[in-house]
Amino acid sequence: MTAYEPPGEPGAGTVPAPGTEPAGHDAVVLAGGAARRLGGTDKPGVRVGGRPLLDRVLAACATARTTVVVAAPRPTARPVTWAREDPPGGGPLAALDAGIRHTTAEHVAVLSADLPFLREPTVGRLLTALRESGSDGALLTDPTGRDQPLVAAYRASRLREELALLTDRHGTLAGLPLRRLTAELDLTRVLDPVASFDCDTWDDIATARARIREHGHVLDEWISAVKDELGIDLDVDTRGLLDLARDAAHGVARPAAPLTTFLVGYAAAQAGGDPEAVAEAARKAAALAERWAQESTSEAAPSADGPQGDVAPDATPDTRPDAG
């Protein structure tokens, strides 16, 4: 195996430069394991940060042309293609074989359904490493150097070739360990100590739940959870909206903050709902909050020298008969 590390901070999971990702890829998510160390609990359905582990992984491979989930069908945050290994519970190689049959792209992300911190940029790094290295696959390694072959991107043609050879040799893929496949592949390692974290035990689940509530992560996690729950896919300028909420709270009244951000969202939806619409609605609301705050601090009473404060230039005295 060879190691691949793109320029920049090791393990940072940065987005690949424009034009460096393969033109198209598919994804296969293996979600049918027995979860014995969780007492047989439905591991893909365990919630971390308010979202099932499976939905968190599906969000990380959202750019795939086709996403195949190998498991019994269940509700998911986005549409997927379902497949089932033969026999059910036949192990990772049987599941991978079942999933790969539904893909058409040459590059395939292969992921387990228990990765709470996997993000789309990391999947992009794997695909870029696969393309640039010329190897059969690119996989993540954890901080101890342990390979994670189910957090990886592979050339589908090589997977099909080796799976067929294993089937011919053993008569079935059921029960065979994954290393029987990976041992025959030329693989590249991609270091990422965070995204490679998987949940095998309840202690792992507790660690994941605690981490996303840390100060540096909780807001991004919450925004992602809300977007999934509402079924929206939108880049959110979190800092800009927080600044707007602060200005509304300080310049108008505290309850104005949530109401203003709600109205900004509604206005953006009316205008098309893209990031530009959100930015424009937020800009207008922020300007209004600033004008409102200025009024509260300006001098309303005119002096002998004429209008003061923010009196409009064309303001004229009240000439109604009952004025004054």
mmCIF file of C-alpha atoms in Angstrom:
data_model
loop_
_atom_site.group_PDB
_atom_site.id
_atom_site.type_symbol
_atom_site.label_atom_id
_atom_site.label_comp_id
_atom_site.label_asym_id
_atom_site.label_seq_id
_atom_site.Cartn_x
_atom_site.Cartn_y
_atom_site.Cartn_z
ATOM 1 C CA MET A 1 0.000 0.000 0.000
ATOM 2 C CA THR A 2 1.009 3.605 -0.514
ATOM 3 C CA ALA A 3 0.064 6.667 1.507
ATOM 4 C CA TYR A 4 -1.723 9.616 0.001
ATOM 5 C CA GLU A 5 -1.858 13.007 1.675
ATOM 6 C CA PRO A 6 -3.042 16.080 -0.261
ATOM 7 C CA PRO A 7 -1.452 19.484 0.292
ATOM 8 C CA GLY A 8 -2.590 21.192 3.482
ATOM 9 C CA GLU A 9 -3.344 20.051 7.008
ATOM 10 C CA PRO A 10 -3.150 16.247 7.394
ATOM 11 C CA GLY A 11 -6.545 14.686 7.904
ATOM 12 C CA ALA A 12 -8.328 18.016 7.484
ATOM 13 C CA GLY A 13 -10.789 16.663 4.956
ATOM 14 C CA THR A 14 -10.587 19.719 2.725
ATOM 15 C CA VAL A 15 -12.667 19.895 -0.433
ATOM 16 C CA PRO A 16 -10.667 18.899 -3.528
ATOM 17 C CA ALA A 17 -9.801 21.673 -5.947
ATOM 18 C CA PRO A 18 -12.337 22.292 -8.722
ATOM 19 C CA GLY A 19 -11.987 19.811 -11.530
ATOM 20 C CA THR A 20 -9.987 17.254 -9.542
ATOM 21 C CA GLU A 21 -12.849 14.901 -8.658
ATOM 22 C CA PRO A 22 -13.929 12.123 -10.998
ATOM 23 C CA ALA A 23 -16.734 13.082 -13.357
ATOM 24 C CA GLY A 24 -19.134 10.695 -11.663
ATOM 25 C CA HIS A 25 -19.214 8.045 -8.994
ATOM 26 C CA ASP A 26 -21.627 5.703 -7.258
ATOM 27 C CA ALA A 27 -21.817 4.697 -3.611
ATOM 28 C CA VAL A 28 -22.504 1.410 -1.845
ATOM 29 C CA VAL A 29 -23.406 1.580 1.851
ATOM 30 C CA LEU A 30 -23.304 -1.669 3.837
ATOM 31 C CA ALA A 31 -25.967 -1.458 6.545
ATOM 32 C CA GLY A 32 -26.969 -5.034 7.288
ATOM 33 C CA GLY A 33 -24.530 -6.242 9.943
ATOM 34 C CA ALA A 34 -25.607 -8.115 13.069
ATOM 35 C CA ALA A 35 -24.183 -5.500 15.519
ATOM 36 C CA ARG A 36 -23.394 -8.171 18.090
ATOM 37 C CA ARG A 37 -21.377 -5.800 20.268
ATOM 38 C CA LEU A 38 -24.463 -3.599 20.467
ATOM 39 C CA GLY A 39 -26.544 -6.529 21.606
ATOM 40 C CA GLY A 40 -28.172 -6.954 18.205
ATOM 41 C CA THR A 41 -29.484 -3.377 18.155
ATOM 42 C CA ASP A 42 -30.359 -1.918 14.766
ATOM 43 C CA LYS A 43 -27.061 -0.021 14.493
ATOM 44 C CA PRO A 44 -27.827 2.008 11.319
ATOM 45 C CA GLY A 45 -30.915 3.336 13.106
ATOM 46 C CA VAL A 46 -29.078 4.431 16.261
ATOM 47 C CA ARG A 47 -29.252 8.215 16.514
ATOM 48 C CA VAL A 48 -26.223 10.430 16.963
ATOM 49 C CA GLY A 49 -26.932 14.135 17.012
ATOM 50 C CA GLY A 50 -30.622 13.458 16.431
ATOM 51 C CA ARG A 51 -29.997 11.611 13.148
ATOM 52 C CA PRO A 52 -29.712 7.885 12.406
ATOM 53 C CA LEU A 53 -26.166 6.785 11.657
ATOM 54 C CA LEU A 54 -27.296 5.647 8.212
ATOM 55 C CA ASP A 55 -28.646 9.088 7.322
ATOM 56 C CA ARG A 56 -25.388 10.699 8.433
ATOM 57 C CA VAL A 57 -23.456 8.446 6.022
ATOM 58 C CA LEU A 58 -25.969 9.062 3.219
ATOM 59 C CA ALA A 59 -25.406 12.811 3.634
ATOM 60 C CA ALA A 60 -21.667 12.266 3.140
ATOM 61 C CA CYS A 61 -22.180 10.534 -0.225
ATOM 62 C CA ALA A 62 -24.973 12.781 -1.486
ATOM 63 C CA THR A 63 -23.103 13.604 -4.712
ATOM 64 C CA ALA A 64 -23.103 9.979 -5.877
ATOM 65 C CA ARG A 65 -25.040 9.336 -9.083
ATOM 66 C CA THR A 66 -26.498 6.173 -7.563
ATOM 67 C CA THR A 67 -26.435 5.244 -3.894
ATOM 68 C CA VAL A 68 -27.091 1.604 -3.064
ATOM 69 C CA VAL A 69 -27.846 0.573 0.522
ATOM 70 C CA VAL A 70 -27.425 -3.126 1.220
ATOM 71 C CA ALA A 71 -29.962 -3.857 3.952
ATOM 72 C CA ALA A 72 -33.665 -4.372 4.493
ATOM 73 C CA PRO A 73 -35.501 -1.227 3.247
ATOM 74 C CA ARG A 74 -36.318 1.477 5.791
ATOM 75 C CA PRO A 75 -37.199 5.184 5.726
ATOM 76 C CA THR A 76 -34.175 7.340 4.873
ATOM 77 C CA ALA A 77 -33.504 11.049 4.570
ATOM 78 C CA ARG A 78 -32.972 10.773 0.812
ATOM 79 C CA PRO A 79 -33.899 8.279 -1.922
ATOM 80 C CA VAL A 80 -31.620 5.269 -2.374
ATOM 81 C CA THR A 81 -31.546 1.947 -4.228
ATOM 82 C CA TRP A 82 -32.006 -1.056 -1.961
ATOM 83 C CA ALA A 83 -30.204 -4.383 -2.325
ATOM 84 C CA ARG A 84 -29.887 -7.507 -0.210
ATOM 85 C CA GLU A 85 -27.032 -9.971 0.057
ATOM 86 C CA ASP A 86 -27.676 -13.670 -0.507
ATOM 87 C CA PRO A 87 -28.138 -15.072 2.031
ATOM 88 C CA PRO A 88 -29.154 -12.152 4.291
ATOM 89 C CA GLY A 89 -26.453 -11.697 6.896
ATOM 90 C CA GLY A 90 -23.898 -13.355 4.615
ATOM 91 C CA GLY A 91 -21.156 -10.902 5.525
ATOM 92 C CA PRO A 92 -19.420 -7.910 3.951
ATOM 93 C CA LEU A 93 -18.205 -9.586 0.751
ATOM 94 C CA ALA A 94 -21.661 -10.950 -0.066
ATOM 95 C CA ALA A 95 -23.139 -7.533 0.720
ATOM 96 C CA LEU A 96 -20.581 -5.706 -1.428
ATOM 97 C CA ASP A 97 -21.261 -8.076 -4.318
ATOM 98 C CA ALA A 98 -24.996 -7.426 -4.026
ATOM 99 C CA GLY A 99 -24.488 -3.659 -3.941
ATOM 100 C CA ILE A 100 -21.957 -3.387 -6.756
ATOM 101 C CA ARG A 101 -24.394 -5.113 -9.125
ATOM 102 C CA HIS A 102 -26.579 -1.989 -9.009
ATOM 103 C CA THR A 103 -23.797 0.473 -9.890
ATOM 104 C CA THR A 104 -22.550 1.657 -13.270
ATOM 105 C CA ALA A 105 -19.767 4.162 -12.478
ATOM 106 C CA GLU A 106 -16.132 3.058 -12.539
ATOM 107 C CA HIS A 107 -15.419 4.793 -9.230
ATOM 108 C CA VAL A 108 -17.458 3.576 -6.254
ATOM 109 C CA ALA A 109 -17.396 4.796 -2.668
ATOM 110 C CA VAL A 110 -17.855 1.825 -0.332
ATOM 111 C CA LEU A 111 -18.965 2.813 3.158
ATOM 112 C CA SER A 112 -20.228 1.208 6.321
ATOM 113 C CA ALA A 113 -23.307 2.697 7.983
ATOM 114 C CA ASP A 114 -21.682 3.426 11.347
ATOM 115 C CA LEU A 115 -19.518 6.475 10.604
ATOM 116 C CA PRO A 116 -20.849 9.457 12.593
ATOM 117 C CA PHE A 117 -18.154 11.913 11.491
ATOM 118 C CA LEU A 118 -17.853 11.088 7.809
ATOM 119 C CA ARG A 119 -18.367 14.179 5.644
ATOM 120 C CA GLU A 120 -18.707 14.812 1.939
ATOM 121 C CA PRO A 121 -15.223 16.394 1.607
ATOM 122 C CA THR A 122 -13.631 13.203 2.932
ATOM 123 C CA VAL A 123 -15.443 11.094 0.352
ATOM 124 C CA GLY A 124 -14.143 13.567 -2.226
ATOM 125 C CA ARG A 125 -10.586 13.083 -0.955
ATOM 126 C CA LEU A 126 -10.905 9.323 -1.312
ATOM 127 C CA LEU A 127 -12.149 9.622 -4.875
ATOM 128 C CA THR A 128 -9.392 12.063 -5.772
ATOM 129 C CA ALA A 129 -6.732 9.804 -4.227
ATOM 130 C CA LEU A 130 -8.115 6.875 -6.209
ATOM 131 C CA ARG A 131 -7.915 8.768 -9.476
ATOM 132 C CA GLU A 132 -4.526 10.379 -8.911
ATOM 133 C CA SER A 133 -2.752 7.333 -7.483
ATOM 134 C CA GLY A 134 -3.762 4.936 -10.234
ATOM 135 C CA SER A 135 -4.348 2.240 -7.601
ATOM 136 C CA ASP A 136 -7.289 -0.140 -7.264
ATOM 137 C CA GLY A 137 -8.652 1.647 -4.221
ATOM 138 C CA ALA A 138 -8.093 4.351 -1.609
ATOM 139 C CA LEU A 139 -9.095 3.782 2.000
ATOM 140 C CA LEU A 140 -8.956 5.643 5.290
ATOM 141 C CA THR A 141 -6.773 4.659 8.205
ATOM 142 C CA ASP A 142 -7.481 5.436 11.854
ATOM 143 C CA PRO A 143 -5.023 7.052 14.303
ATOM 144 C CA THR A 144 -3.470 3.658 15.126
ATOM 145 C CA GLY A 145 -2.790 2.927 11.455
ATOM 146 C CA ARG A 146 -5.612 0.394 11.179
ATOM 147 C CA ASP A 147 -7.072 0.176 7.686
ATOM 148 C CA GLN A 148 -10.763 0.944 7.182
ATOM 149 C CA PRO A 149 -11.717 -0.873 3.957
ATOM 150 C CA LEU A 150 -15.359 0.163 4.426
ATOM 151 C CA VAL A 151 -14.437 3.850 4.316
ATOM 152 C CA ALA A 152 -12.972 3.717 0.862
ATOM 153 C CA ALA A 153 -13.277 4.337 -2.865
ATOM 154 C CA TYR A 154 -12.555 1.555 -5.372
ATOM 155 C CA ARG A 155 -12.417 0.894 -9.070
ATOM 156 C CA ALA A 156 -15.610 -1.053 -9.689
ATOM 157 C CA SER A 157 -14.036 -3.154 -12.449
ATOM 158 C CA ARG A 158 -11.376 -4.464 -10.059
ATOM 159 C CA LEU A 159 -13.966 -5.225 -7.378
ATOM 160 C CA ARG A 160 -16.068 -7.217 -9.836
ATOM 161 C CA GLU A 161 -13.017 -9.090 -11.090
ATOM 162 C CA GLU A 162 -11.810 -10.132 -7.632
ATOM 163 C CA LEU A 163 -15.305 -10.912 -6.326
ATOM 164 C CA ALA A 164 -15.832 -13.237 -9.300
ATOM 165 C CA LEU A 165 -12.505 -14.986 -8.644
ATOM 166 C CA LEU A 166 -13.353 -15.454 -4.964
ATOM 167 C CA THR A 167 -16.747 -16.873 -5.874
ATOM 168 C CA ASP A 168 -15.153 -19.347 -8.278
ATOM 169 C CA ARG A 169 -12.567 -20.335 -5.692
ATOM 170 C CA HIS A 170 -14.883 -20.764 -2.691
ATOM 171 C CA GLY A 171 -18.256 -21.387 -4.293
ATOM 172 C CA THR A 172 -19.816 -18.561 -2.284
ATOM 173 C CA LEU A 173 -18.909 -15.192 -0.806
ATOM 174 C CA ALA A 174 -21.004 -15.751 2.314
ATOM 175 C CA GLY A 175 -18.934 -15.795 5.467
ATOM 176 C CA LEU A 176 -15.671 -14.781 3.816
ATOM 177 C CA PRO A 177 -13.719 -11.973 5.529
ATOM 178 C CA LEU A 178 -13.194 -8.699 3.726
ATOM 179 C CA ARG A 179 -9.416 -9.124 3.786
ATOM 180 C CA ARG A 180 -9.733 -11.901 1.194
ATOM 181 C CA LEU A 181 -10.660 -9.135 -1.239
ATOM 182 C CA THR A 182 -8.415 -6.288 -0.072
ATOM 183 C CA ALA A 183 -5.342 -8.550 -0.037
ATOM 184 C CA GLU A 184 -5.618 -8.815 -3.820
ATOM 185 C CA LEU A 185 -5.925 -5.067 -4.442
ATOM 186 C CA ASP A 186 -3.338 -2.328 -4.838
ATOM 187 C CA LEU A 187 -4.523 0.160 -2.209
ATOM 188 C CA THR A 188 -3.638 3.700 -1.205
ATOM 189 C CA ARG A 189 -4.061 4.979 2.346
ATOM 190 C CA VAL A 190 -5.656 8.329 3.182
ATOM 191 C CA LEU A 191 -5.119 9.533 6.749
ATOM 192 C CA ASP A 192 -8.143 10.897 8.607
ATOM 193 C CA PRO A 193 -8.386 10.191 12.350
ATOM 194 C CA VAL A 194 -11.843 11.752 12.701
ATOM 195 C CA ALA A 195 -13.796 10.463 9.709
ATOM 196 C CA SER A 196 -12.458 6.939 10.266
ATOM 197 C CA PHE A 197 -14.120 6.721 13.690
ATOM 198 C CA ASP A 198 -16.762 3.991 13.625
ATOM 199 C CA CYS A 199 -19.332 2.926 16.209
ATOM 200 C CA ASP A 200 -18.995 -0.714 17.199
ATOM 201 C CA THR A 201 -19.938 -0.484 20.902
ATOM 202 C CA TRP A 202 -22.190 1.591 23.133
ATOM 203 C CA ASP A 203 -19.070 3.335 24.416
ATOM 204 C CA ASP A 204 -18.344 4.408 20.829
ATOM 205 C CA ILE A 205 -21.900 5.728 20.519
ATOM 206 C CA ALA A 206 -21.512 7.676 23.766
ATOM 207 C CA THR A 207 -18.198 9.130 22.572
ATOM 208 C CA ALA A 208 -19.739 10.241 19.284
ATOM 209 C CA ARG A 209 -22.735 11.830 20.991
ATOM 210 C CA ALA A 210 -20.487 13.704 23.403
ATOM 211 C CA ARG A 211 -18.173 14.953 20.665
ATOM 212 C CA ILE A 212 -20.867 16.564 18.543
ATOM 213 C CA ARG A 213 -22.045 18.520 21.581
ATOM 214 C CA GLU A 214 -18.639 20.059 22.112
ATOM 215 C CA HIS A 215 -18.567 23.806 21.620
ATOM 216 C CA GLY A 216 -16.654 23.672 18.350
ATOM 217 C CA HIS A 217 -19.048 21.208 16.706
ATOM 218 C CA VAL A 218 -22.531 21.602 18.104
ATOM 219 C CA LEU A 219 -23.786 24.422 15.887
ATOM 220 C CA ASP A 220 -22.707 22.802 12.609
ATOM 221 C CA GLU A 221 -24.153 19.493 13.776
ATOM 222 C CA TRP A 222 -27.450 21.137 14.689
ATOM 223 C CA ILE A 223 -27.733 22.940 11.346
ATOM 224 C CA SER A 224 -27.027 19.694 9.487
ATOM 225 C CA ALA A 225 -29.638 17.855 11.553
ATOM 226 C CA VAL A 226 -32.268 20.532 10.912
ATOM 227 C CA LYS A 227 -31.573 20.536 7.165
ATOM 228 C CA ASP A 228 -31.945 16.756 7.048
ATOM 229 C CA GLU A 229 -35.126 16.855 9.107
ATOM 230 C CA LEU A 230 -36.672 19.529 6.861
ATOM 231 C CA GLY A 231 -35.445 17.911 3.658
ATOM 232 C CA ILE A 232 -33.492 20.922 2.413
ATOM 233 C CA ASP A 233 -30.056 21.089 0.816
ATOM 234 C CA LEU A 234 -28.708 24.601 1.232
ATOM 235 C CA ASP A 235 -25.364 26.117 2.180
ATOM 236 C CA VAL A 236 -26.139 28.198 5.258
ATOM 237 C CA ASP A 237 -24.162 31.332 6.103
ATOM 238 C CA THR A 238 -24.329 30.565 9.796
ATOM 239 C CA ARG A 239 -22.255 33.538 10.923
ATOM 240 C CA GLY A 240 -24.248 35.974 8.799
ATOM 241 C CA LEU A 241 -27.563 34.751 10.200
ATOM 242 C CA LEU A 242 -26.216 34.839 13.752
ATOM 243 C CA ASP A 243 -25.059 38.420 13.220
ATOM 244 C CA LEU A 244 -28.525 39.303 11.954
ATOM 245 C CA ALA A 245 -30.173 37.657 14.974
ATOM 246 C CA ARG A 246 -27.823 39.576 17.300
ATOM 247 C CA ASP A 247 -28.587 42.887 15.619
ATOM 248 C CA ALA A 248 -32.322 42.256 15.811
ATOM 249 C CA ALA A 249 -32.120 41.252 19.466
ATOM 250 C CA HIS A 250 -29.982 44.232 20.494
ATOM 251 C CA GLY A 251 -31.462 46.891 18.230
ATOM 252 C CA VAL A 252 -35.126 45.924 18.470
ATOM 253 C CA ALA A 253 -35.997 43.368 21.152
ATOM 254 C CA ARG A 254 -34.879 39.846 22.046
ATOM 255 C CA PRO A 255 -37.948 38.124 20.565
ATOM 256 C CA ALA A 256 -37.188 39.855 17.261
ATOM 257 C CA ALA A 257 -34.187 37.579 16.695
ATOM 258 C CA PRO A 258 -35.942 34.263 15.970
ATOM 259 C CA LEU A 259 -38.846 35.998 14.256
ATOM 260 C CA THR A 260 -36.518 37.925 11.953
ATOM 261 C CA THR A 261 -34.522 34.876 10.927
ATOM 262 C CA PHE A 262 -37.771 33.013 10.248
ATOM 263 C CA LEU A 263 -38.991 35.853 8.017
ATOM 264 C CA VAL A 264 -35.641 35.925 6.202
ATOM 265 C CA GLY A 265 -36.012 32.228 5.483
ATOM 266 C CA TYR A 266 -39.557 32.687 4.267
ATOM 267 C CA ALA A 267 -38.575 35.591 2.020
ATOM 268 C CA ALA A 268 -35.667 33.594 0.601
ATOM 269 C CA ALA A 269 -37.994 30.691 -0.164
ATOM 270 C CA GLN A 270 -40.363 33.040 -1.961
ATOM 271 C CA ALA A 271 -37.424 34.340 -4.018
ATOM 272 C CA GLY A 272 -36.259 30.904 -5.130
ATOM 273 C CA GLY A 273 -34.582 29.488 -2.048
ATOM 274 C CA ASP A 274 -30.979 29.481 -3.305
ATOM 275 C CA PRO A 275 -28.014 30.794 -1.265
ATOM 276 C CA GLU A 276 -28.132 34.124 -3.111
ATOM 277 C CA ALA A 277 -31.768 34.605 -2.098
ATOM 278 C CA VAL A 278 -30.908 33.909 1.530
ATOM 279 C CA ALA A 279 -27.985 36.347 1.411
ATOM 280 C CA GLU A 280 -30.113 39.092 -0.144
ATOM 281 C CA ALA A 281 -32.949 38.668 2.341
ATOM 282 C CA ALA A 282 -30.473 38.657 5.240
ATOM 283 C CA ARG A 283 -28.782 41.803 3.880
ATOM 284 C CA LYS A 284 -32.069 43.681 3.701
ATOM 285 C CA ALA A 285 -33.101 42.614 7.193
ATOM 286 C CA ALA A 286 -29.683 43.546 8.612
ATOM 287 C CA ALA A 287 -29.885 46.997 7.018
ATOM 288 C CA LEU A 288 -33.357 47.462 8.486
ATOM 289 C CA ALA A 289 -32.138 46.429 11.949
ATOM 290 C CA GLU A 290 -29.290 48.931 11.671
ATOM 291 C CA ARG A 291 -31.658 51.762 10.693
ATOM 292 C CA TRP A 292 -33.968 50.795 13.527
ATOM 293 C CA ALA A 293 -31.138 50.893 16.038
ATOM 294 C CA GLN A 294 -29.947 54.274 14.746
ATOM 295 C CA GLU A 295 -33.401 55.778 15.299
ATOM 296 C CA SER A 296 -33.364 54.748 18.932
ATOM 297 C CA THR A 297 -30.086 56.575 19.561
ATOM 298 C CA SER A 298 -30.597 59.677 17.435
ATOM 299 C CA GLU A 299 -31.917 62.970 18.773
ATOM 300 C CA ALA A 300 -35.504 63.364 17.749
ATOM 301 C CA ALA A 301 -35.936 67.014 18.762
ATOM 302 C CA PRO A 302 -34.783 69.673 16.224
ATOM 303 C CA SER A 303 -32.455 72.459 17.367
ATOM 304 C CA ALA A 304 -32.461 76.110 16.372
ATOM 305 C CA ASP A 305 -30.049 75.276 13.574
ATOM 306 C CA GLY A 306 -32.519 73.003 11.856
ATOM 307 C CA PRO A 307 -33.334 69.282 11.710
ATOM 308 C CA GLN A 308 -31.115 66.920 13.660
ATOM 309 C CA GLY A 309 -30.611 63.210 13.929
ATOM 310 C CA ASP A 310 -32.001 61.155 11.084
ATOM 311 C CA VAL A 311 -34.799 63.502 9.966
ATOM 312 C CA ALA A 312 -35.209 63.052 6.237
ATOM 313 C CA PRO A 313 -33.885 65.973 4.106
ATOM 314 C CA ASP A 314 -37.273 66.573 2.527
ATOM 315 C CA ALA A 315 -39.194 66.597 5.792
ATOM 316 C CA THR A 316 -41.394 69.689 6.140
ATOM 317 C CA PRO A 317 -43.192 71.161 9.163
ATOM 318 C CA ASP A 318 -46.745 69.968 9.752
ATOM 319 C CA THR A 319 -48.953 72.671 8.190
ATOM 320 C CA ARG A 320 -52.303 71.132 9.022
ATOM 321 C CA PRO A 321 -54.780 73.644 10.532
ATOM 322 C CA ASP A 322 -54.743 71.804 13.859
ATOM 323 C CA ALA A 323 -50.979 71.345 13.957
ATOM 324 C CA GLY A 324 -49.249 72.836 17.000
#
